[in-house]
PDB file of C-alpha atoms in Angstrom:
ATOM      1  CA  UNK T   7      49.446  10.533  59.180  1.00 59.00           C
ATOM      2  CA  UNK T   8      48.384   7.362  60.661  1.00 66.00           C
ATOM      3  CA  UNK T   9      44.766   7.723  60.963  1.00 78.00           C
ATOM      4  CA  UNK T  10      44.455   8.916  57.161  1.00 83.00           C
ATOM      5  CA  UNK T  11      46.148   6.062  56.011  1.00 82.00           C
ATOM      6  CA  UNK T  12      43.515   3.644  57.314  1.00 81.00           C
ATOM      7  CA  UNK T  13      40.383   5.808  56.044  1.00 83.00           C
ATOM      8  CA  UNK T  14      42.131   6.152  52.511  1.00 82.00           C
ATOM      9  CA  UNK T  15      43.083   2.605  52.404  1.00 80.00           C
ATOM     10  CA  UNK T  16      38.799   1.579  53.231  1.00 79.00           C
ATOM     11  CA  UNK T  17      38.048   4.234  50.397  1.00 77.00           C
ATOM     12  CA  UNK T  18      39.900   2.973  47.476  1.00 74.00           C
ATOM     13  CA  UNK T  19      38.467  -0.671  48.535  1.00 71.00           C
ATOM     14  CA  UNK T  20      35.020   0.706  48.188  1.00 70.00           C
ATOM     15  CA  UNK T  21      35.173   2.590  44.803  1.00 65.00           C
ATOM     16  CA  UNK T  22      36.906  -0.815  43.721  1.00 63.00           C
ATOM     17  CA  UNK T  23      34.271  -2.966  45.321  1.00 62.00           C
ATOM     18  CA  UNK T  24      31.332  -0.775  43.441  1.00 62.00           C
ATOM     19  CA  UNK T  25      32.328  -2.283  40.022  1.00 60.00           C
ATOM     20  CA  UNK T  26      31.713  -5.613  41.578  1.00 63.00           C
ATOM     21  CA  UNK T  27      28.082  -4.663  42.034  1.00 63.00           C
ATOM     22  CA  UNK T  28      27.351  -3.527  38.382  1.00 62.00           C
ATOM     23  CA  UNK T  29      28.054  -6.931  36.982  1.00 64.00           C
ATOM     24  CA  UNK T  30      26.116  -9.181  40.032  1.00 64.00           C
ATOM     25  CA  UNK T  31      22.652 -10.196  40.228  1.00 61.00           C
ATOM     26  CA  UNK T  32      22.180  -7.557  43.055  1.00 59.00           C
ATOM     27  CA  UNK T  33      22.155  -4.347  39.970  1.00 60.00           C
ATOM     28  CA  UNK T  34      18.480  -4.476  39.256  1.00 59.00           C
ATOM     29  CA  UNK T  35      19.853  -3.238  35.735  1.00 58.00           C
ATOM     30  CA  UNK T  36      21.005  -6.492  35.334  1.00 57.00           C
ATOM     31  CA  UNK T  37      18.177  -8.552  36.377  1.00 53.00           C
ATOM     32  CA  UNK T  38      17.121  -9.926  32.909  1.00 55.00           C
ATOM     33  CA  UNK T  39      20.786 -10.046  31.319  1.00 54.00           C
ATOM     34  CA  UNK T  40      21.536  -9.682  27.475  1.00 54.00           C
ATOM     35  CA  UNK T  41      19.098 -10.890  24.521  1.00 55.00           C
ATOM     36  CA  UNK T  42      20.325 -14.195  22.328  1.00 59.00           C
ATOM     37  CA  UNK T  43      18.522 -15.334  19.279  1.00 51.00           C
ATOM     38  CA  UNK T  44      16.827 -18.503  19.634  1.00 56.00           C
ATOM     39  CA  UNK T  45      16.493 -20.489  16.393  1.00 57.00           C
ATOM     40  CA  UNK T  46      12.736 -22.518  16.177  1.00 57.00           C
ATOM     41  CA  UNK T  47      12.404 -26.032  15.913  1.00 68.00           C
ATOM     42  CA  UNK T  48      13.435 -26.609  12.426  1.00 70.00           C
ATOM     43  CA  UNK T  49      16.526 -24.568  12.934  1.00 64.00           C
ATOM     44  CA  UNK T  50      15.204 -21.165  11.107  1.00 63.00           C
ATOM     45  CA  UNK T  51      14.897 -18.012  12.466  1.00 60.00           C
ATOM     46  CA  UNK T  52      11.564 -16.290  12.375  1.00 62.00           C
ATOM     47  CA  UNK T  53      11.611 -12.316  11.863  1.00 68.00           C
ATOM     48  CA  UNK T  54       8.362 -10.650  12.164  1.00 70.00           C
ATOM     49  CA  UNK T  55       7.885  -7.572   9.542  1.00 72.00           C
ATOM     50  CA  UNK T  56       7.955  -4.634  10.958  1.00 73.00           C
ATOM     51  CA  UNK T  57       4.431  -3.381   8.579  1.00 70.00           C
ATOM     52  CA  UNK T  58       2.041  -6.158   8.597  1.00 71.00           C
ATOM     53  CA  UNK T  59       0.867  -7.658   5.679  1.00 74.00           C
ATOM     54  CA  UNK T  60      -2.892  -6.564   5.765  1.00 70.00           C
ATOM     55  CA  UNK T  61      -1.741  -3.061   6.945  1.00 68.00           C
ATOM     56  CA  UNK T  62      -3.400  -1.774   4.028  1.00 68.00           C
ATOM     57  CA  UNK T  63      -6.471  -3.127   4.659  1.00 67.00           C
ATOM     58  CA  UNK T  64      -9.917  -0.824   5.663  1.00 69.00           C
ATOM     59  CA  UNK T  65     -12.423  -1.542   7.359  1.00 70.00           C
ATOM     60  CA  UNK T  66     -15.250   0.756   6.384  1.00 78.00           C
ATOM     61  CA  UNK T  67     -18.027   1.455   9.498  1.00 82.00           C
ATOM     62  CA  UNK T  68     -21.244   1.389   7.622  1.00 86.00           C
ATOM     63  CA  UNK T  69     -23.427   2.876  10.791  1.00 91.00           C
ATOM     64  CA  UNK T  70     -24.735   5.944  10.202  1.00 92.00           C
ATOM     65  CA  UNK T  71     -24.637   9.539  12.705  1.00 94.00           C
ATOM     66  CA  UNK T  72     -27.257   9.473  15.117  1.00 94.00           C
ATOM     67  CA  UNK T  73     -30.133  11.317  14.536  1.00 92.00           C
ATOM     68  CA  UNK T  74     -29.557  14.906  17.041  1.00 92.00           C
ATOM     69  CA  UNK T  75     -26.913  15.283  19.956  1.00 94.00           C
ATOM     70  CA  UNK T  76     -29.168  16.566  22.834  1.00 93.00           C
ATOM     71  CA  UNK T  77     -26.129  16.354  25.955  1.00 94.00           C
ATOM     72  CA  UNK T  78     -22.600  16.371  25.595  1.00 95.00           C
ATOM     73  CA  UNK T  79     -20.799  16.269  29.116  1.00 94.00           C
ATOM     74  CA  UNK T  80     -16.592  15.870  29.820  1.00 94.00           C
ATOM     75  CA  UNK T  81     -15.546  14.164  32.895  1.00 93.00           C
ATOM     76  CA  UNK T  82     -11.846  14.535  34.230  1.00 91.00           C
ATOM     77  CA  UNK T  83      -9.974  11.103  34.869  1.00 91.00           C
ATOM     78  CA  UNK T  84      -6.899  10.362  36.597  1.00 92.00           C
ATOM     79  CA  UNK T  85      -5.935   9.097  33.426  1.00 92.00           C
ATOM     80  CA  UNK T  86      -7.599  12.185  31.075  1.00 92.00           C
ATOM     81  CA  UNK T  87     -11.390  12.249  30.353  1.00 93.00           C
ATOM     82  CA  UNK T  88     -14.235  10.663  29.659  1.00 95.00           C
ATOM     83  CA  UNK T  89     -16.259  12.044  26.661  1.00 95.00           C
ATOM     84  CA  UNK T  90     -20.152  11.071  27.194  1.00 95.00           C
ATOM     85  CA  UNK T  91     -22.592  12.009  24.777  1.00 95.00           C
ATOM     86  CA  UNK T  92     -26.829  10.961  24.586  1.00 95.00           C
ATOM     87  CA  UNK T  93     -28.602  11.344  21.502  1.00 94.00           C
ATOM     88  CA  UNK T  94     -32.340  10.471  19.627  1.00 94.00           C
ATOM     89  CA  UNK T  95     -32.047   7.825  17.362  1.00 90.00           C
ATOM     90  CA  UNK T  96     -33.876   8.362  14.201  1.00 85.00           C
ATOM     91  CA  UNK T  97     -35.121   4.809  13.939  1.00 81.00           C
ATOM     92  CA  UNK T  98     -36.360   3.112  16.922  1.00 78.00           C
ATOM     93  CA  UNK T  99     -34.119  -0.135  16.697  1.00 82.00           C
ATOM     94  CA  UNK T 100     -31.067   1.596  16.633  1.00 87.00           C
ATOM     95  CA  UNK T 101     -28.213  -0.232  18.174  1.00 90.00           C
ATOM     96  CA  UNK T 102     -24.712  -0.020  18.546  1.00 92.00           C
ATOM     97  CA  UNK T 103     -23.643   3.488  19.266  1.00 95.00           C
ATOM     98  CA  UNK T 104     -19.967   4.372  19.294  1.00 96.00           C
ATOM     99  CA  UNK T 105     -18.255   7.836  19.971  1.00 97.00           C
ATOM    100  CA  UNK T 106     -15.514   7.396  16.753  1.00 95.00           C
ATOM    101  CA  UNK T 107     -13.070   9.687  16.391  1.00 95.00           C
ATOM    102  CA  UNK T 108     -12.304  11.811  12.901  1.00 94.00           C
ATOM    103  CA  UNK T 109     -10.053  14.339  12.919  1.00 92.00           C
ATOM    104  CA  UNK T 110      -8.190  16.910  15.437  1.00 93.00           C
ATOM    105  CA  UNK T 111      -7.659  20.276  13.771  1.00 92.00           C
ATOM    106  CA  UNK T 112      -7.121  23.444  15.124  1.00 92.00           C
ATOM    107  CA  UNK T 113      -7.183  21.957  18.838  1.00 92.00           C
ATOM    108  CA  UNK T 114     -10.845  20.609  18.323  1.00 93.00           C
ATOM    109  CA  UNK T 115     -11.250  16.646  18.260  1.00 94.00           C
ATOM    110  CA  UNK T 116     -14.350  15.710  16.554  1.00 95.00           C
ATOM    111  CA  UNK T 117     -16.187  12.290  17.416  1.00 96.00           C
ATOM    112  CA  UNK T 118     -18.983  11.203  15.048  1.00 96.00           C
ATOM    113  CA  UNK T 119     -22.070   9.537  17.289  1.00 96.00           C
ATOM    114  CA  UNK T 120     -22.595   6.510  15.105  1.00 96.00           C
ATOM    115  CA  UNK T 121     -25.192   3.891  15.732  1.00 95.00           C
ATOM    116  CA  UNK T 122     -25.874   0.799  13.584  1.00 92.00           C
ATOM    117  CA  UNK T 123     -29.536   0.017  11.920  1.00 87.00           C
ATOM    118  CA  UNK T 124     -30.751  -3.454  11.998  1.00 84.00           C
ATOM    119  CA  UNK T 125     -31.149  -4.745   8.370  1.00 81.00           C
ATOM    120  CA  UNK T 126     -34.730  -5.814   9.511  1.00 77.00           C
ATOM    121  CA  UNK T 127     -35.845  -2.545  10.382  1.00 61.00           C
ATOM    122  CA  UNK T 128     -39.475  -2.922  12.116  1.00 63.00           C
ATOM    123  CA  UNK T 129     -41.840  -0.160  10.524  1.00 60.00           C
ATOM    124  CA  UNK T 130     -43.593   0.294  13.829  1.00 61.00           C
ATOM    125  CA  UNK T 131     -44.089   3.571  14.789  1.00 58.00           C
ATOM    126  CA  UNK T 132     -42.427   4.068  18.353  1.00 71.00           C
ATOM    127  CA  UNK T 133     -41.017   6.604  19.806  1.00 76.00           C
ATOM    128  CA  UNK T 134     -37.473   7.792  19.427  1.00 78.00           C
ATOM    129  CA  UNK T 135     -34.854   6.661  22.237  1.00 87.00           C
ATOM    130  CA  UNK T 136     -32.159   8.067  23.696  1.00 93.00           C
ATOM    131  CA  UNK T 137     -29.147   6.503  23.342  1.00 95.00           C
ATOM    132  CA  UNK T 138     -25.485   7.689  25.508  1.00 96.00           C
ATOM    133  CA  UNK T 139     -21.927   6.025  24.272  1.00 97.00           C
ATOM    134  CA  UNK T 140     -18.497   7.244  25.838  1.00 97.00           C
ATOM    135  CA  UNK T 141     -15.112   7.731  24.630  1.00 97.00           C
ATOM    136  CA  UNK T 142     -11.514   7.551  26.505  1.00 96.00           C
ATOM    137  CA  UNK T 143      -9.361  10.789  25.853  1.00 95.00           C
ATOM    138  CA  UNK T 144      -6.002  10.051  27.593  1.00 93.00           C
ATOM    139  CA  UNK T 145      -3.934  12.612  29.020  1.00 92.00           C
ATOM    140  CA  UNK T 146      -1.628  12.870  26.148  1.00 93.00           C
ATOM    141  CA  UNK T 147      -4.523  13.529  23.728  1.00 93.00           C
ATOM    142  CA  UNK T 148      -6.129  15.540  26.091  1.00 92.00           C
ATOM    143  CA  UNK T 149      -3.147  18.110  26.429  1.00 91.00           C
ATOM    144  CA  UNK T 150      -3.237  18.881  22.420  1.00 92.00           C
ATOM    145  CA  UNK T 151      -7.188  20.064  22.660  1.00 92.00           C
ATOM    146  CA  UNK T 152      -8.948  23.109  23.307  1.00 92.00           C
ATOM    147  CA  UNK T 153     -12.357  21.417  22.603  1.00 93.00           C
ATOM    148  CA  UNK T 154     -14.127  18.134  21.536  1.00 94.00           C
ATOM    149  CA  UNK T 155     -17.355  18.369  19.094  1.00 94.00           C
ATOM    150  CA  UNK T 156     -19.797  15.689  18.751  1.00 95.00           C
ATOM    151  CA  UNK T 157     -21.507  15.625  15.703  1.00 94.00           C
ATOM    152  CA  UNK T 158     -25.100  13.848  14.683  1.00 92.00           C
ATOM    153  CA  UNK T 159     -27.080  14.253  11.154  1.00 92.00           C
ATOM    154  CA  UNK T 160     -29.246  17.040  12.385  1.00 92.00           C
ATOM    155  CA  UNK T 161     -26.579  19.185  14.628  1.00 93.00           C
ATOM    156  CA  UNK T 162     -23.695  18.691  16.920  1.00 93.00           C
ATOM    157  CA  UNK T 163     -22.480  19.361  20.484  1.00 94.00           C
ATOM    158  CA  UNK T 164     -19.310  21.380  21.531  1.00 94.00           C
ATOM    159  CA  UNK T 165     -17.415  20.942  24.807  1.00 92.00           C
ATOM    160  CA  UNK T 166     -14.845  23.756  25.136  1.00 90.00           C
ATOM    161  CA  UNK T 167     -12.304  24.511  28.197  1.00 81.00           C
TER     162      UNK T 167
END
Protein backbone atom coordinates (compact mmCIF):
# COMPACT_ATOMS: atom_id res chain seq x y z
CA UNK A 1 0.00 0.00 0.00
CA UNK A 2 2.77 2.34 0.50
CA UNK A 3 4.35 2.51 -2.78
CA UNK A 4 0.83 3.17 -4.57
CA UNK A 5 0.15 5.90 -2.47
CA UNK A 6 3.14 7.92 -3.67
CA UNK A 7 2.58 7.10 -7.56
CA UNK A 8 -1.25 8.04 -7.14
CA UNK A 9 -0.51 11.05 -5.18
CA UNK A 10 2.26 12.34 -8.46
CA UNK A 11 -0.75 11.36 -10.82
CA UNK A 12 -3.55 13.43 -9.61
CA UNK A 13 -0.83 16.43 -9.42
CA UNK A 14 -0.22 15.96 -13.07
CA UNK A 15 -3.80 15.75 -14.53
CA UNK A 16 -4.25 18.93 -12.20
CA UNK A 17 -1.10 20.58 -13.40
CA UNK A 18 -2.27 19.97 -17.31
CA UNK A 19 -5.06 22.62 -16.93
CA UNK A 20 -2.35 24.99 -15.96
CA UNK A 21 -0.84 24.58 -19.40
CA UNK A 22 -4.04 25.30 -21.50
CA UNK A 23 -4.35 28.79 -20.18
CA UNK A 24 -0.21 29.79 -20.31
CA UNK A 25 1.69 31.19 -23.04
CA UNK A 26 3.38 27.71 -23.48
CA UNK A 27 -0.33 26.23 -25.44
CA UNK A 28 0.58 27.29 -28.92
CA UNK A 29 -3.39 27.49 -29.12
CA UNK A 30 -3.08 30.34 -27.15
CA UNK A 31 -0.35 32.19 -28.73
CA UNK A 32 -2.41 35.10 -30.26
CA UNK A 33 -5.19 35.27 -27.39
CA UNK A 34 -8.88 36.49 -27.97
CA UNK A 35 -10.01 39.27 -30.64
CA UNK A 36 -11.23 42.93 -29.12
CA UNK A 37 -12.71 45.58 -31.28
CA UNK A 38 -10.65 48.52 -31.68
CA UNK A 39 -12.60 51.74 -32.30
CA UNK A 40 -10.58 54.27 -35.09
CA UNK A 41 -9.47 57.55 -34.34
CA UNK A 42 -12.66 59.40 -34.25
CA UNK A 43 -14.16 56.85 -31.98
CA UNK A 44 -16.34 54.86 -34.80
CA UNK A 45 -16.14 51.54 -35.69
CA UNK A 46 -15.47 50.63 -39.27
CA UNK A 47 -17.29 47.34 -40.65
CA UNK A 48 -16.30 46.30 -44.02
CA UNK A 49 -19.39 44.80 -46.22
CA UNK A 50 -19.21 41.58 -46.68
CA UNK A 51 -20.25 42.12 -50.95
CA UNK A 52 -18.33 44.97 -52.21
CA UNK A 53 -19.83 47.77 -53.64
CA UNK A 54 -18.63 47.42 -57.35
CA UNK A 55 -19.28 43.61 -57.09
CA UNK A 56 -21.54 44.03 -59.86
CA UNK A 57 -19.31 45.48 -62.00
CA UNK A 58 -17.86 43.60 -65.55
CA UNK A 59 -15.17 43.93 -67.07
CA UNK A 60 -15.65 42.82 -70.64
CA UNK A 61 -12.13 41.32 -72.45
CA UNK A 62 -12.42 42.75 -75.87
CA UNK A 63 -9.36 40.43 -77.38
CA UNK A 64 -10.38 38.20 -79.72
CA UNK A 65 -9.52 33.92 -80.05
CA UNK A 66 -6.40 33.38 -81.67
CA UNK A 67 -6.37 32.50 -85.03
CA UNK A 68 -5.70 28.14 -84.92
CA UNK A 69 -4.41 26.08 -81.81
CA UNK A 70 -1.49 24.08 -83.40
CA UNK A 71 0.02 22.38 -79.68
CA UNK A 72 -1.71 21.92 -76.61
CA UNK A 73 0.60 20.16 -73.92
CA UNK A 74 -0.35 19.48 -69.80
CA UNK A 75 2.43 19.47 -67.40
CA UNK A 76 1.96 17.92 -63.80
CA UNK A 77 2.92 20.35 -60.82
CA UNK A 78 3.41 19.72 -57.31
CA UNK A 79 0.76 22.05 -56.97
CA UNK A 80 -1.62 20.64 -60.15
CA UNK A 81 -0.74 21.55 -63.80
CA UNK A 82 0.35 23.74 -66.05
CA UNK A 83 -1.86 24.18 -69.20
CA UNK A 84 0.48 25.48 -72.23
CA UNK A 85 -0.92 26.12 -75.44
CA UNK A 86 0.97 27.86 -78.98
CA UNK A 87 -1.07 29.18 -81.61
CA UNK A 88 -0.87 31.41 -85.24
CA UNK A 89 -2.01 34.68 -84.79
CA UNK A 90 -4.15 35.90 -87.54
CA UNK A 91 -2.66 39.37 -87.60
CA UNK A 92 0.95 39.78 -87.29
CA UNK A 93 0.97 42.36 -84.30
CA UNK A 94 -0.89 40.33 -82.13
CA UNK A 95 -0.10 40.78 -78.52
CA UNK A 96 -1.26 39.83 -75.32
CA UNK A 97 -2.27 36.23 -75.28
CA UNK A 98 -4.02 34.81 -72.24
CA UNK A 99 -5.32 31.16 -71.62
CA UNK A 100 -9.00 32.48 -69.96
CA UNK A 101 -11.07 30.19 -68.60
CA UNK A 102 -15.07 29.70 -69.62
CA UNK A 103 -16.82 27.07 -68.40
CA UNK A 104 -16.30 23.38 -66.81
CA UNK A 105 -19.08 21.04 -67.90
CA UNK A 106 -19.22 17.56 -68.04
CA UNK A 107 -15.53 17.27 -66.52
CA UNK A 108 -14.05 19.31 -69.54
CA UNK A 109 -12.58 22.91 -68.65
CA UNK A 110 -12.47 25.02 -71.64
CA UNK A 111 -9.84 27.98 -71.94
CA UNK A 112 -10.36 30.45 -74.80
CA UNK A 113 -6.65 31.48 -76.39
CA UNK A 114 -7.26 35.20 -76.53
CA UNK A 115 -4.80 37.69 -77.84
CA UNK A 116 -5.29 41.47 -78.10
CA UNK A 117 -4.97 43.52 -81.63
CA UNK A 118 -3.24 46.76 -81.59
CA UNK A 119 -5.72 49.55 -82.60
CA UNK A 120 -2.95 50.62 -85.14
CA UNK A 121 -2.88 47.54 -86.94
CA UNK A 122 0.17 47.74 -89.57
CA UNK A 123 -1.18 46.41 -93.06
CA UNK A 124 2.18 44.87 -93.81
CA UNK A 125 2.08 41.64 -95.02
CA UNK A 126 4.27 39.36 -92.64
CA UNK A 127 4.08 36.24 -91.75
CA UNK A 128 1.93 34.75 -89.06
CA UNK A 129 3.66 34.07 -85.51
CA UNK A 130 3.34 31.73 -83.11
CA UNK A 131 2.37 32.74 -80.00
CA UNK A 132 2.34 30.12 -76.44
CA UNK A 133 0.43 31.51 -73.07
CA UNK A 134 -0.03 29.16 -69.92
CA UNK A 135 -2.58 28.68 -67.38
CA UNK A 136 -2.36 27.40 -63.53
CA UNK A 137 -4.88 24.45 -62.83
CA UNK A 138 -4.50 23.76 -59.06
CA UNK A 139 -4.98 20.52 -57.60
CA UNK A 140 -8.44 21.15 -56.45
CA UNK A 141 -9.56 22.12 -59.98
CA UNK A 142 -7.60 19.59 -61.38
CA UNK A 143 -9.38 16.66 -59.42
CA UNK A 144 -13.02 17.74 -60.93
CA UNK A 145 -11.64 17.27 -64.79
CA UNK A 146 -11.42 14.61 -67.16
CA UNK A 147 -10.08 17.00 -69.90
CA UNK A 148 -9.15 20.67 -70.75
CA UNK A 149 -10.02 22.08 -74.45
CA UNK A 150 -8.42 25.02 -75.89
CA UNK A 151 -10.30 26.70 -78.30
CA UNK A 152 -9.13 29.33 -81.27
CA UNK A 153 -11.47 30.86 -84.22
CA UNK A 154 -10.51 28.23 -86.70
CA UNK A 155 -10.40 24.90 -84.33
CA UNK A 156 -9.44 23.84 -80.90
CA UNK A 157 -7.12 21.48 -78.97
CA UNK A 158 -8.19 18.70 -76.46
CA UNK A 159 -6.02 17.33 -73.65
CA UNK A 160 -7.73 14.25 -72.14
CA UNK A 161 -6.40 11.81 -69.19
Amino acid sequence: MRPVLPMVLAASLAVAGCSQISQSWFNPLNWFGGSETVANEDGTVVLRPLVPENAGDRVIDARTLIGSVVDLSVDRTPDGAIVRATGTTTAPSQFNAELVPTSIENGVLNLAFRVQTPATATTAQREPRQITAAYLVDNQLLSQIRSIQVQGSQNSRISRR
